[in-house]
mmCIF file of C-alpha atoms in Angstrom:
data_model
loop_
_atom_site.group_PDB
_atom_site.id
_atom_site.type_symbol
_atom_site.label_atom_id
_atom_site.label_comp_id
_atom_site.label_asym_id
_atom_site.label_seq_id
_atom_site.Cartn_x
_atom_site.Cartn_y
_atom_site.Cartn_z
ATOM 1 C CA UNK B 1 0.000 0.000 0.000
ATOM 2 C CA UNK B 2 1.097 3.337 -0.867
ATOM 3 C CA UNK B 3 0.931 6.763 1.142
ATOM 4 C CA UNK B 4 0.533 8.903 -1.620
ATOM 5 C CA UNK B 5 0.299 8.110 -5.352
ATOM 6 C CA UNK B 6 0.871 11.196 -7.427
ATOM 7 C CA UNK B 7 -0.009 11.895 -11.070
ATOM 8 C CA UNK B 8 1.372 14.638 -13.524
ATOM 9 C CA UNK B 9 4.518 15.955 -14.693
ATOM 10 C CA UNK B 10 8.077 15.484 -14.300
ATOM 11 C CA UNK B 11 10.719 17.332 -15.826
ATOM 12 C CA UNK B 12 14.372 19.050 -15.723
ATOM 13 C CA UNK B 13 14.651 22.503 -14.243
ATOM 14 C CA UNK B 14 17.988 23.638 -15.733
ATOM 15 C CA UNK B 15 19.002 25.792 -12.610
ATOM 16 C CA UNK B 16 21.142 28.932 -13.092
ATOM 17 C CA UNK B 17 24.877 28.146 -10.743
ATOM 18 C CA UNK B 18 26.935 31.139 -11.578
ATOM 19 C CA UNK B 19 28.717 32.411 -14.893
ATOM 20 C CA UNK B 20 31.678 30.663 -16.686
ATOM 21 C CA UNK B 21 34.681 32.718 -17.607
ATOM 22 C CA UNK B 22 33.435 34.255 -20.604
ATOM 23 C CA UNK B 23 30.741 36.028 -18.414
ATOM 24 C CA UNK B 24 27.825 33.416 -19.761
ATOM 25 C CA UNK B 25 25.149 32.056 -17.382
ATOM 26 C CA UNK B 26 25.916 28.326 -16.376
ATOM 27 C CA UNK B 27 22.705 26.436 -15.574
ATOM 28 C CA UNK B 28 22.506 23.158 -13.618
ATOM 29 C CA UNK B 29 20.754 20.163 -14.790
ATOM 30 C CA UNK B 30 18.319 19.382 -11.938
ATOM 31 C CA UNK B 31 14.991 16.817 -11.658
ATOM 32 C CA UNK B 32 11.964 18.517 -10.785
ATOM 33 C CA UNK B 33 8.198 18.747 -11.729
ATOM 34 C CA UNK B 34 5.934 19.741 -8.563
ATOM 35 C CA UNK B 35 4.282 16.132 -8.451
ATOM 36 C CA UNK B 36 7.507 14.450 -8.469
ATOM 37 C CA UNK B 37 8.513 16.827 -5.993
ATOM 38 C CA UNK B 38 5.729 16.247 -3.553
ATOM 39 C CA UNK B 39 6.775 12.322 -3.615
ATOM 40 C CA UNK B 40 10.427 12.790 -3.010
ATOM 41 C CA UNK B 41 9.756 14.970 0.088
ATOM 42 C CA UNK B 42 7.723 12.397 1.603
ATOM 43 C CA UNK B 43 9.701 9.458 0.487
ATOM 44 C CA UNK B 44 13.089 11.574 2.389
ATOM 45 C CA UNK B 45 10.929 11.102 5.310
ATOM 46 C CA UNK B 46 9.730 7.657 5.067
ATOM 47 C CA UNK B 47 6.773 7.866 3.368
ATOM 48 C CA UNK B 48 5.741 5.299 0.643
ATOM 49 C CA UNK B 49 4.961 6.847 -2.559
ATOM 50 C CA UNK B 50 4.129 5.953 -6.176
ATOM 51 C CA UNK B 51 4.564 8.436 -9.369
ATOM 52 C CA UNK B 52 2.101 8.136 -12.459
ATOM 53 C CA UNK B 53 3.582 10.217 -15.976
ATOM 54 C CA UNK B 54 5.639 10.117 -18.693
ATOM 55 C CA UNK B 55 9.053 11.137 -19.982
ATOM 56 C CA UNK B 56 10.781 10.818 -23.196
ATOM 57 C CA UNK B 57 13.314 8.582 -24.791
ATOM 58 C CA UNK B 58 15.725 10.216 -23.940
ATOM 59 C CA UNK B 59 18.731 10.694 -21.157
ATOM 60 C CA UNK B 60 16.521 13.306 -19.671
ATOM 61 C CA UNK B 61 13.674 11.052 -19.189
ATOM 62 C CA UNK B 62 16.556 7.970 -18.047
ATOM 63 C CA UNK B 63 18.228 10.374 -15.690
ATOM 64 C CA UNK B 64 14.590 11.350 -14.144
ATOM 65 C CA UNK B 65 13.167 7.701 -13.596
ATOM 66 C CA UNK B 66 17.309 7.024 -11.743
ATOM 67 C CA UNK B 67 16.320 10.088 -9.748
ATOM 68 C CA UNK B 68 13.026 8.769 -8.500
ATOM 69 C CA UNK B 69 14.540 5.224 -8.439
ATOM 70 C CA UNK B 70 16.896 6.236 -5.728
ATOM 71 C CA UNK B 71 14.255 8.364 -3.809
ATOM 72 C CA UNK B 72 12.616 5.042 -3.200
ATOM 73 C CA UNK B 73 9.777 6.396 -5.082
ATOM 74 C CA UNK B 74 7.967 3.773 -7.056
ATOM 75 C CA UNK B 75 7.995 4.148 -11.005
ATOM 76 C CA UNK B 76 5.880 1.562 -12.193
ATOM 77 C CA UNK B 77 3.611 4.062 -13.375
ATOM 78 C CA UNK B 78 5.841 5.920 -15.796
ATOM 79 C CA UNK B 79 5.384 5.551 -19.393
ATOM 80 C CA UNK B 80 8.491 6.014 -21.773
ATOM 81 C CA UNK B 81 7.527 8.191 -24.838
ATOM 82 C CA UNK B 82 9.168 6.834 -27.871
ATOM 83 C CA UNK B 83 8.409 9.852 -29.756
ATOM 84 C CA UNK B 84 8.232 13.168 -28.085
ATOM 85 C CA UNK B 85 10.789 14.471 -25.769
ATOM 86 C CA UNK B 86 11.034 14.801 -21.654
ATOM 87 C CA UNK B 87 10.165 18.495 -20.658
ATOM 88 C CA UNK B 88 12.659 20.968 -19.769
ATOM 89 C CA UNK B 89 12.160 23.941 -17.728
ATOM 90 C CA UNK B 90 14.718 27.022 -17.328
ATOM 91 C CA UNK B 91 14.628 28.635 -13.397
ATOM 92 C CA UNK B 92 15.456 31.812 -13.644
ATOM 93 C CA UNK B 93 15.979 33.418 -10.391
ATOM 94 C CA UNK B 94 15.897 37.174 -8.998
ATOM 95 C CA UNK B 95 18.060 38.519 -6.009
ATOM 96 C CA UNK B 96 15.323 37.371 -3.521
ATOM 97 C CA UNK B 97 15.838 33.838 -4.994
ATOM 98 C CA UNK B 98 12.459 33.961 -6.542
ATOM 99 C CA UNK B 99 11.954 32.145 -9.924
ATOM 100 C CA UNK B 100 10.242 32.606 -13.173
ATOM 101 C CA UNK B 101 10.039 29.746 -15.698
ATOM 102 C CA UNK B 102 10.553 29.236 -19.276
ATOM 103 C CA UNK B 103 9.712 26.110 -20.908
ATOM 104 C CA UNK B 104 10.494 23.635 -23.960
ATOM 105 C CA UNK B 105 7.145 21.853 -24.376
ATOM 106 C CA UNK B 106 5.509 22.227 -27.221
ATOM 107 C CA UNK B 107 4.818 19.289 -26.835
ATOM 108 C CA UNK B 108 6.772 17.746 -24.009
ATOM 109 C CA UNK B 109 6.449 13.532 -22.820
ATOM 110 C CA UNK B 110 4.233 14.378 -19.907
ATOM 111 C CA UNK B 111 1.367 16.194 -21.462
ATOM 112 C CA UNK B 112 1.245 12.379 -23.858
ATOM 113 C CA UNK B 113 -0.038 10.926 -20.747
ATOM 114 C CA UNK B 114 -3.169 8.611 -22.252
ATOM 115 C CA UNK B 115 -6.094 7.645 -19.854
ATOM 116 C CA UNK B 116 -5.475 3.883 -21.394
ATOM 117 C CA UNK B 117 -2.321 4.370 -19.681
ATOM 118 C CA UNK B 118 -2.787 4.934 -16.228
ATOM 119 C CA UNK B 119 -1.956 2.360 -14.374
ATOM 120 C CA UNK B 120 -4.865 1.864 -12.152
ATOM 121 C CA UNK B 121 -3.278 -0.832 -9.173
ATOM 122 C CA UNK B 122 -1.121 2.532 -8.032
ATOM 123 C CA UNK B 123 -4.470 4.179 -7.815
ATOM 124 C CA UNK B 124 -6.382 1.355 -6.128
ATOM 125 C CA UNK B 125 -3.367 0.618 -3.456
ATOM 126 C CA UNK B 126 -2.701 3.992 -2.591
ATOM 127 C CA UNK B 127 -4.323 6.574 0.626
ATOM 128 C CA UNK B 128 -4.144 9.379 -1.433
ATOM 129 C CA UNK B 129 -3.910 10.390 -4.825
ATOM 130 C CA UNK B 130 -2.469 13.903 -5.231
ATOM 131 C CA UNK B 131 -2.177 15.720 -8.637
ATOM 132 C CA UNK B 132 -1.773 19.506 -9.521
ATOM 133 C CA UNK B 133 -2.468 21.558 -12.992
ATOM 134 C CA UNK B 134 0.567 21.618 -15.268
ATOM 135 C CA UNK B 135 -0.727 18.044 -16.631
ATOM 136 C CA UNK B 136 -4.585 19.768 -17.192
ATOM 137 C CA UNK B 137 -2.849 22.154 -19.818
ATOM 138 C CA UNK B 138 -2.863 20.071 -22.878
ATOM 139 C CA UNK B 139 -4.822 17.082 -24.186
ATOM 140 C CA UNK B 140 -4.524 14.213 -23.881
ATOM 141 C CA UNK B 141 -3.026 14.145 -20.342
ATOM 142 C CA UNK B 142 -5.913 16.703 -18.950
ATOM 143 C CA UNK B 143 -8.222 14.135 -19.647
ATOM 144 C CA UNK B 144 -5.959 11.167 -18.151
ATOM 145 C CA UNK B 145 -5.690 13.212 -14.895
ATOM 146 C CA UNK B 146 -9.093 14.155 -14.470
ATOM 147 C CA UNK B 147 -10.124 10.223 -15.112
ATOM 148 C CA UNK B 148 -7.343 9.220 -12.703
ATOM 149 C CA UNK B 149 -8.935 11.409 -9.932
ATOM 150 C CA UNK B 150 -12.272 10.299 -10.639
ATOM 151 C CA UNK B 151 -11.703 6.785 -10.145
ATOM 152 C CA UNK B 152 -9.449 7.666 -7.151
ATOM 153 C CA UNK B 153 -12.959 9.537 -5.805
ATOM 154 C CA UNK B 154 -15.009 6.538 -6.584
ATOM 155 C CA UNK B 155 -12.563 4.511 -4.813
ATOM 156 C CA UNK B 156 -12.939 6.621 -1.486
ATOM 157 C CA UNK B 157 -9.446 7.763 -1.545
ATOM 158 C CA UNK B 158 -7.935 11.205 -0.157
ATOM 159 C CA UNK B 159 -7.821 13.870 -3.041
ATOM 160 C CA UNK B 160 -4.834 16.481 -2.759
ATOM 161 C CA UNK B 161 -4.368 19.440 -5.153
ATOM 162 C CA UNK B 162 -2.292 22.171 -5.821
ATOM 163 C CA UNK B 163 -3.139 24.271 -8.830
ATOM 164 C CA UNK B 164 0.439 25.179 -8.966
ATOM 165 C CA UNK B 165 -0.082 27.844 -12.075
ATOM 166 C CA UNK B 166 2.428 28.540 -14.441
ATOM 167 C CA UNK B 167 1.082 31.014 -17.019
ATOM 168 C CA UNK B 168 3.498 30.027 -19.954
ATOM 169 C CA UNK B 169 2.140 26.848 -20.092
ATOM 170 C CA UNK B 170 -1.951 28.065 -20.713
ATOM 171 C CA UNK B 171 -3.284 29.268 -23.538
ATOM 172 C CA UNK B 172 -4.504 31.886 -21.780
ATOM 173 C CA UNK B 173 -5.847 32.627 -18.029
ATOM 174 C CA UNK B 174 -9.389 32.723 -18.521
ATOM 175 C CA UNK B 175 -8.788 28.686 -19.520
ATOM 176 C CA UNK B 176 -6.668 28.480 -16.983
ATOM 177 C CA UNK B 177 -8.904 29.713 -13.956
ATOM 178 C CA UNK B 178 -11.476 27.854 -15.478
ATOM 179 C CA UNK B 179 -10.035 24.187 -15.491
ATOM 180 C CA UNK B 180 -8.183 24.873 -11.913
ATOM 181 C CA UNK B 181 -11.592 25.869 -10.272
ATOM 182 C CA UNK B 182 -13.020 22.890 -11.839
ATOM 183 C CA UNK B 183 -10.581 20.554 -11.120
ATOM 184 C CA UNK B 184 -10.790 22.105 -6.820
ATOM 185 C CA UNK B 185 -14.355 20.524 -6.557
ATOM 186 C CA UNK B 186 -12.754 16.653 -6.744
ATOM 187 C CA UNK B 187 -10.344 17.709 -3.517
ATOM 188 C CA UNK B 188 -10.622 16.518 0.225
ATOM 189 C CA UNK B 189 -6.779 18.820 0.556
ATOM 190 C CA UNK B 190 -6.066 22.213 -1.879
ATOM 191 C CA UNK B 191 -2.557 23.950 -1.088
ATOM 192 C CA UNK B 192 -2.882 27.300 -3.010
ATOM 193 C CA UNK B 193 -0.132 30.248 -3.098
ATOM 194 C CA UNK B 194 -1.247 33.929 -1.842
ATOM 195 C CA UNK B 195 -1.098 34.699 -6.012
ATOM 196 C CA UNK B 196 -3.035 31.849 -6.671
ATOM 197 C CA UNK B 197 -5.678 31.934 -3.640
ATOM 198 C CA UNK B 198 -6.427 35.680 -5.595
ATOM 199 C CA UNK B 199 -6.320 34.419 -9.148
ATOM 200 C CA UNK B 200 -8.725 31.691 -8.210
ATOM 201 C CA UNK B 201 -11.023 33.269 -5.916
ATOM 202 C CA UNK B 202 -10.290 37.082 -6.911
ATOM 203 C CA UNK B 203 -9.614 37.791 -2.567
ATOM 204 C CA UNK B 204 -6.619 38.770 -1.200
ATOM 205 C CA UNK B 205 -8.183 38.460 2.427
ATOM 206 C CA UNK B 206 -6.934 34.810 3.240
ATOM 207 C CA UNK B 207 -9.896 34.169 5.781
ATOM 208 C CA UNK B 208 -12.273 35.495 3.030
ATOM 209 C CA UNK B 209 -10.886 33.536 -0.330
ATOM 210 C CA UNK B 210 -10.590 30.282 1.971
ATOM 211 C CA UNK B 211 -13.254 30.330 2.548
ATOM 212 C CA UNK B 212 -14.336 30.281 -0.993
ATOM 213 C CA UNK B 213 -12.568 27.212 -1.595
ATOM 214 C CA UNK B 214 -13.696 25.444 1.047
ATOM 215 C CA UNK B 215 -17.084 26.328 0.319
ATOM 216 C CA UNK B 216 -16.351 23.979 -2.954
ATOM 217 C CA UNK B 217 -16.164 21.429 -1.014
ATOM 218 C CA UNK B 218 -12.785 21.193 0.632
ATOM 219 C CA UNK B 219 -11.918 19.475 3.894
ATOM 220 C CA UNK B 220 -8.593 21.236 4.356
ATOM 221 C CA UNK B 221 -7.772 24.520 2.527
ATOM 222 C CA UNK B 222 -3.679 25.432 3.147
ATOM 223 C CA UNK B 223 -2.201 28.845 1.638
ATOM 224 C CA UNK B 224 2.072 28.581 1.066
ATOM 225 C CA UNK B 225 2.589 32.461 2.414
ATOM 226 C CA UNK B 226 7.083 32.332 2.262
ATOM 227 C CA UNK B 227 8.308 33.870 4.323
ATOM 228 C CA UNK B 228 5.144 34.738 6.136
ATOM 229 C CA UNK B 229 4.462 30.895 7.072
ATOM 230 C CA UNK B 230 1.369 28.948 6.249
ATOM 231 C CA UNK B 231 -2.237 29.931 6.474
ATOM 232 C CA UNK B 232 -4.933 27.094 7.048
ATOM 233 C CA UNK B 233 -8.906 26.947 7.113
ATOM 234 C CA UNK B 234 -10.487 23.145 8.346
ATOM 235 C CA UNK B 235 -14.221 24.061 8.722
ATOM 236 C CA UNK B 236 -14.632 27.460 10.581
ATOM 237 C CA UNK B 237 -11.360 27.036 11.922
ATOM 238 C CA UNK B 238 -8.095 28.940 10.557
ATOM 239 C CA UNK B 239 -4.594 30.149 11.503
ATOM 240 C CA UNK B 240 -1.426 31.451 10.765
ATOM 241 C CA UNK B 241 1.769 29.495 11.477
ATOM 242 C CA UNK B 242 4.829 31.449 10.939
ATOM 243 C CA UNK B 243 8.074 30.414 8.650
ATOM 244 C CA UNK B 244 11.372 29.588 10.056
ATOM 245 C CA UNK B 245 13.549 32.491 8.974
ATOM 246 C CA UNK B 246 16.752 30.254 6.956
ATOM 247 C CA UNK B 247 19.463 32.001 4.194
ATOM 248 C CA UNK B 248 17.092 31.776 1.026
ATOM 249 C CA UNK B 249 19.097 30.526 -2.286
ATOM 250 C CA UNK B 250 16.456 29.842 -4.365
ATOM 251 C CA UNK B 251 12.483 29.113 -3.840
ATOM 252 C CA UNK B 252 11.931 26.415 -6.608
ATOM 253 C CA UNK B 253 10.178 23.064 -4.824
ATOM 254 C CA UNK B 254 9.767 24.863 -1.056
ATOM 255 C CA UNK B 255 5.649 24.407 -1.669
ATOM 256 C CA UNK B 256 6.117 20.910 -2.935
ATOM 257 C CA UNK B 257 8.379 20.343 0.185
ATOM 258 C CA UNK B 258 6.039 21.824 2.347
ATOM 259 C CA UNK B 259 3.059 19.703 0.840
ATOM 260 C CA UNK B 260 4.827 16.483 1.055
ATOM 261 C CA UNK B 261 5.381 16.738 4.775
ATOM 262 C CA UNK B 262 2.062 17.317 4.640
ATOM 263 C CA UNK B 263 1.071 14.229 3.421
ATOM 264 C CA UNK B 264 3.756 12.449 5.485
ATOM 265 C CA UNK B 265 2.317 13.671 8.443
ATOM 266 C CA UNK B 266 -1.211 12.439 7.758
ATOM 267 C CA UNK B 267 -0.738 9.553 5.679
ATOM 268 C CA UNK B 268 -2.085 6.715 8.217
ATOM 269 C CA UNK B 269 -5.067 9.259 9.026
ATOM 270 C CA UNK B 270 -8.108 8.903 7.562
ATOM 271 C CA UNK B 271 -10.715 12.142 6.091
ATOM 272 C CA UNK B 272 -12.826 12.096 8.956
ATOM 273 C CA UNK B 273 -9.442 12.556 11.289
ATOM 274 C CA UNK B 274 -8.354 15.138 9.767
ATOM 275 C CA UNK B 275 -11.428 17.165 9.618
ATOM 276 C CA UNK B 276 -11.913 16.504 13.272
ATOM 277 C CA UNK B 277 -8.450 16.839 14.467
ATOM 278 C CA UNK B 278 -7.238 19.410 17.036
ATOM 279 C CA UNK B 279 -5.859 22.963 15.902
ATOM 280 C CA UNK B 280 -3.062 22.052 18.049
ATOM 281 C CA UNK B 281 -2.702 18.950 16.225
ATOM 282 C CA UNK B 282 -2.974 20.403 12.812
ATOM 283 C CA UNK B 283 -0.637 23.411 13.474
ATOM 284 C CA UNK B 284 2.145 21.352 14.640
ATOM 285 C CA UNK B 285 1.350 19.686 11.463
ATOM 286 C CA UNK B 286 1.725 22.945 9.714
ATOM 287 C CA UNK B 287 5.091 23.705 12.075
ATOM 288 C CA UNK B 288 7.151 20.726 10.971
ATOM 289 C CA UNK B 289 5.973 21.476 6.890
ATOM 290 C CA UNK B 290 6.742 24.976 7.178
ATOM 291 C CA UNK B 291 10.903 23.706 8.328
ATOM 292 C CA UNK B 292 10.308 21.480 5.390
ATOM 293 C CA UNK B 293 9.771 24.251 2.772
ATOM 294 C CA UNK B 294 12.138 26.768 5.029
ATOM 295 C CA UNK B 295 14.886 24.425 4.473
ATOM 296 C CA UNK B 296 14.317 23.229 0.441
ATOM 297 C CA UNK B 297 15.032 26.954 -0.159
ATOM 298 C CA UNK B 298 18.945 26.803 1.035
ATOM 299 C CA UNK B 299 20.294 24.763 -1.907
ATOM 300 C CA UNK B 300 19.596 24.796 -5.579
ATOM 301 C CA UNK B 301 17.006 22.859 -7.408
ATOM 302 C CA UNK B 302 13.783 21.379 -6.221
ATOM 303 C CA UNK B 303 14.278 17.236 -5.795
ATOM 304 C CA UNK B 304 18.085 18.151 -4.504
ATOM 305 C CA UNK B 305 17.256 20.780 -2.096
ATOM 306 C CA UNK B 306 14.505 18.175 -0.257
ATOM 307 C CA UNK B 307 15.625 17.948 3.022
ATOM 308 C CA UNK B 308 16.056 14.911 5.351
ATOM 309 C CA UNK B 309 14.021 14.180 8.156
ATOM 310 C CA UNK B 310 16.955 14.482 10.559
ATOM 311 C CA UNK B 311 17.889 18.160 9.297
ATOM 312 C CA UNK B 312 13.666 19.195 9.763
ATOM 313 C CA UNK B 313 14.123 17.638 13.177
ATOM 314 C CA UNK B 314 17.000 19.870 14.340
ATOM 315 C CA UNK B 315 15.798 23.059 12.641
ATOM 316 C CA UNK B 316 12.140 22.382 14.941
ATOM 317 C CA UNK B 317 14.247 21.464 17.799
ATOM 318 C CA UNK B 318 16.550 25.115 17.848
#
């Protein structure tokens, strides 16, 4: 049985590292792709995960399946396109060590994802199936991941989302908005950023656009604030739990960090606990995910910067 079975992309983030000699940026080959992500943070901490996707042919898409290999991450659901090539993604990264993207996918392996080729047992043997929207871009794999969720929901499993918007990769953000409100209805768990909580609700008051999202239907609404920490809303209940303040090199992954000791924390608990469970309970929850994310911003990449369980331990316990 798995914790968490996630569905979606997985990529390379190409990582600026400095400039060579000649003055020229020098960018790092890294694996990344915020599902992937999710399942390596948990996995780092013990967790049992499984990923669903696809990846090309090619020593990208052989590098990225050794990556998830050796994060003990199961990859018996990932289909090798023999066609079109594993996505790449370029970080680009201001002096506050927050990114922008720009991407080579036009198309790229993981939006091939077919529903035919989902493989349903990860589904089926899994406590929660967790998928976000860069695979709900394109056709065919908006349809897969939508079907995958579905059955997951007919199956009585734990839904976790995280809309996770990247405007390059939309046509445009009316379609956008529209297919990530959609997709919030299927979710027992939605982690939003502040910028997304507004695009998708149109509030910047995080009590107020919470709410709107748990009004669709959402056990457990969490908002990724940086620096600021981690707001929550579980029924009429809501907080603030601040960050840990740490030397920020670059932001890429810290949500996906965060939301994976998320799941690690509650994967043996069932809906019904976690909508009944204590605020205390919950923000300590939130406390140990916050060092999670605090910590993936210190190195460079997303799946390297993951930290251990051991170095989230002794940042709670300063």
């Amino acid at each position: 049985m798995f914790d968490v079975t996630a569905i979606g992309e997985i990529l390379i983030d190409f990582t600026p590292v400095g400039v060579n000699e000649q003055g020229y940026k020098v960018f790092c080959q890294n694996p990344g792709g915020a599902p992937a992500n999710v399942l390596v943070a948990n996995s780092k901490f013990g967790g049992k995960t499984a990923f669903i996707g696809k990846v090309g042919n090619d020593s990208f898409g052989k590098f990225l399946i050794k990556t998830l290999k050796d994060a003990n991450v199961s990859t018996e659901g990932i289909i090798v396109d023999e066609e079109v090539n594993t996505t790449l993604a370029f970080v680009h990264l201001d002096t506050n060590g927050d990114r922008s993207f720009s991407f080579y996918r036009k198309p790229g392996a993981d939006m091939m994802l077919n529903s035919n080729e989902i493989n349903e047992e990860l589904i089926k043997n899994c406590k929660i199936l967790h998928f976000g929207s860069v695979s709900l871009t394109d056709e065919p794999s908006r349809t897969a991941t939508l079907e995958a969720v579905k059955l997951a929901k007919s199956m009585n499993k734990i839904i976790s989302y995280d809309p996770n918007y990247r405007p390059l990769l939309w046509d445009n953000e009316e379609l956008a908005i529209k297919e990530m409100v959609n997709s919030i209805k299927f979710a027992d768990i939605v982690k939003v950023s502040e910028e997304e909580l507004f695009l998708l609700t149109g509030e910047k008051n995080l009590e107020v656009g919470s709410k709107v999202i748990a009004d669709m239907g959402v056990s457990l609404v969490l908002v990724s604030l940086g620096e600021k920490g981690a707001f929550y809303r579980k029924n009429n209940e809501f907080g603030l739990v601040k960050a840990y303040t740490v030397d920020v090199v670059d932001t890429n992954g810290a949500g996906d960090a965060f939301l994976g000791a998320i799941h690690y924390c509650i994967k043996n608990k069932s809906l019904k606990y976690i909508i009944e469970m204590s605020k205390n309970e919950l923000e300590k929850i939130l406390e140990f995910a916050n060092a999670s994310g605090a910590l993936a911003t210190t190195k460079n990449g997303a799946i390297p910067a993951i930290p251990t369980l051991n170095e989230v331990n002794a940042l709670l316990n300063k």
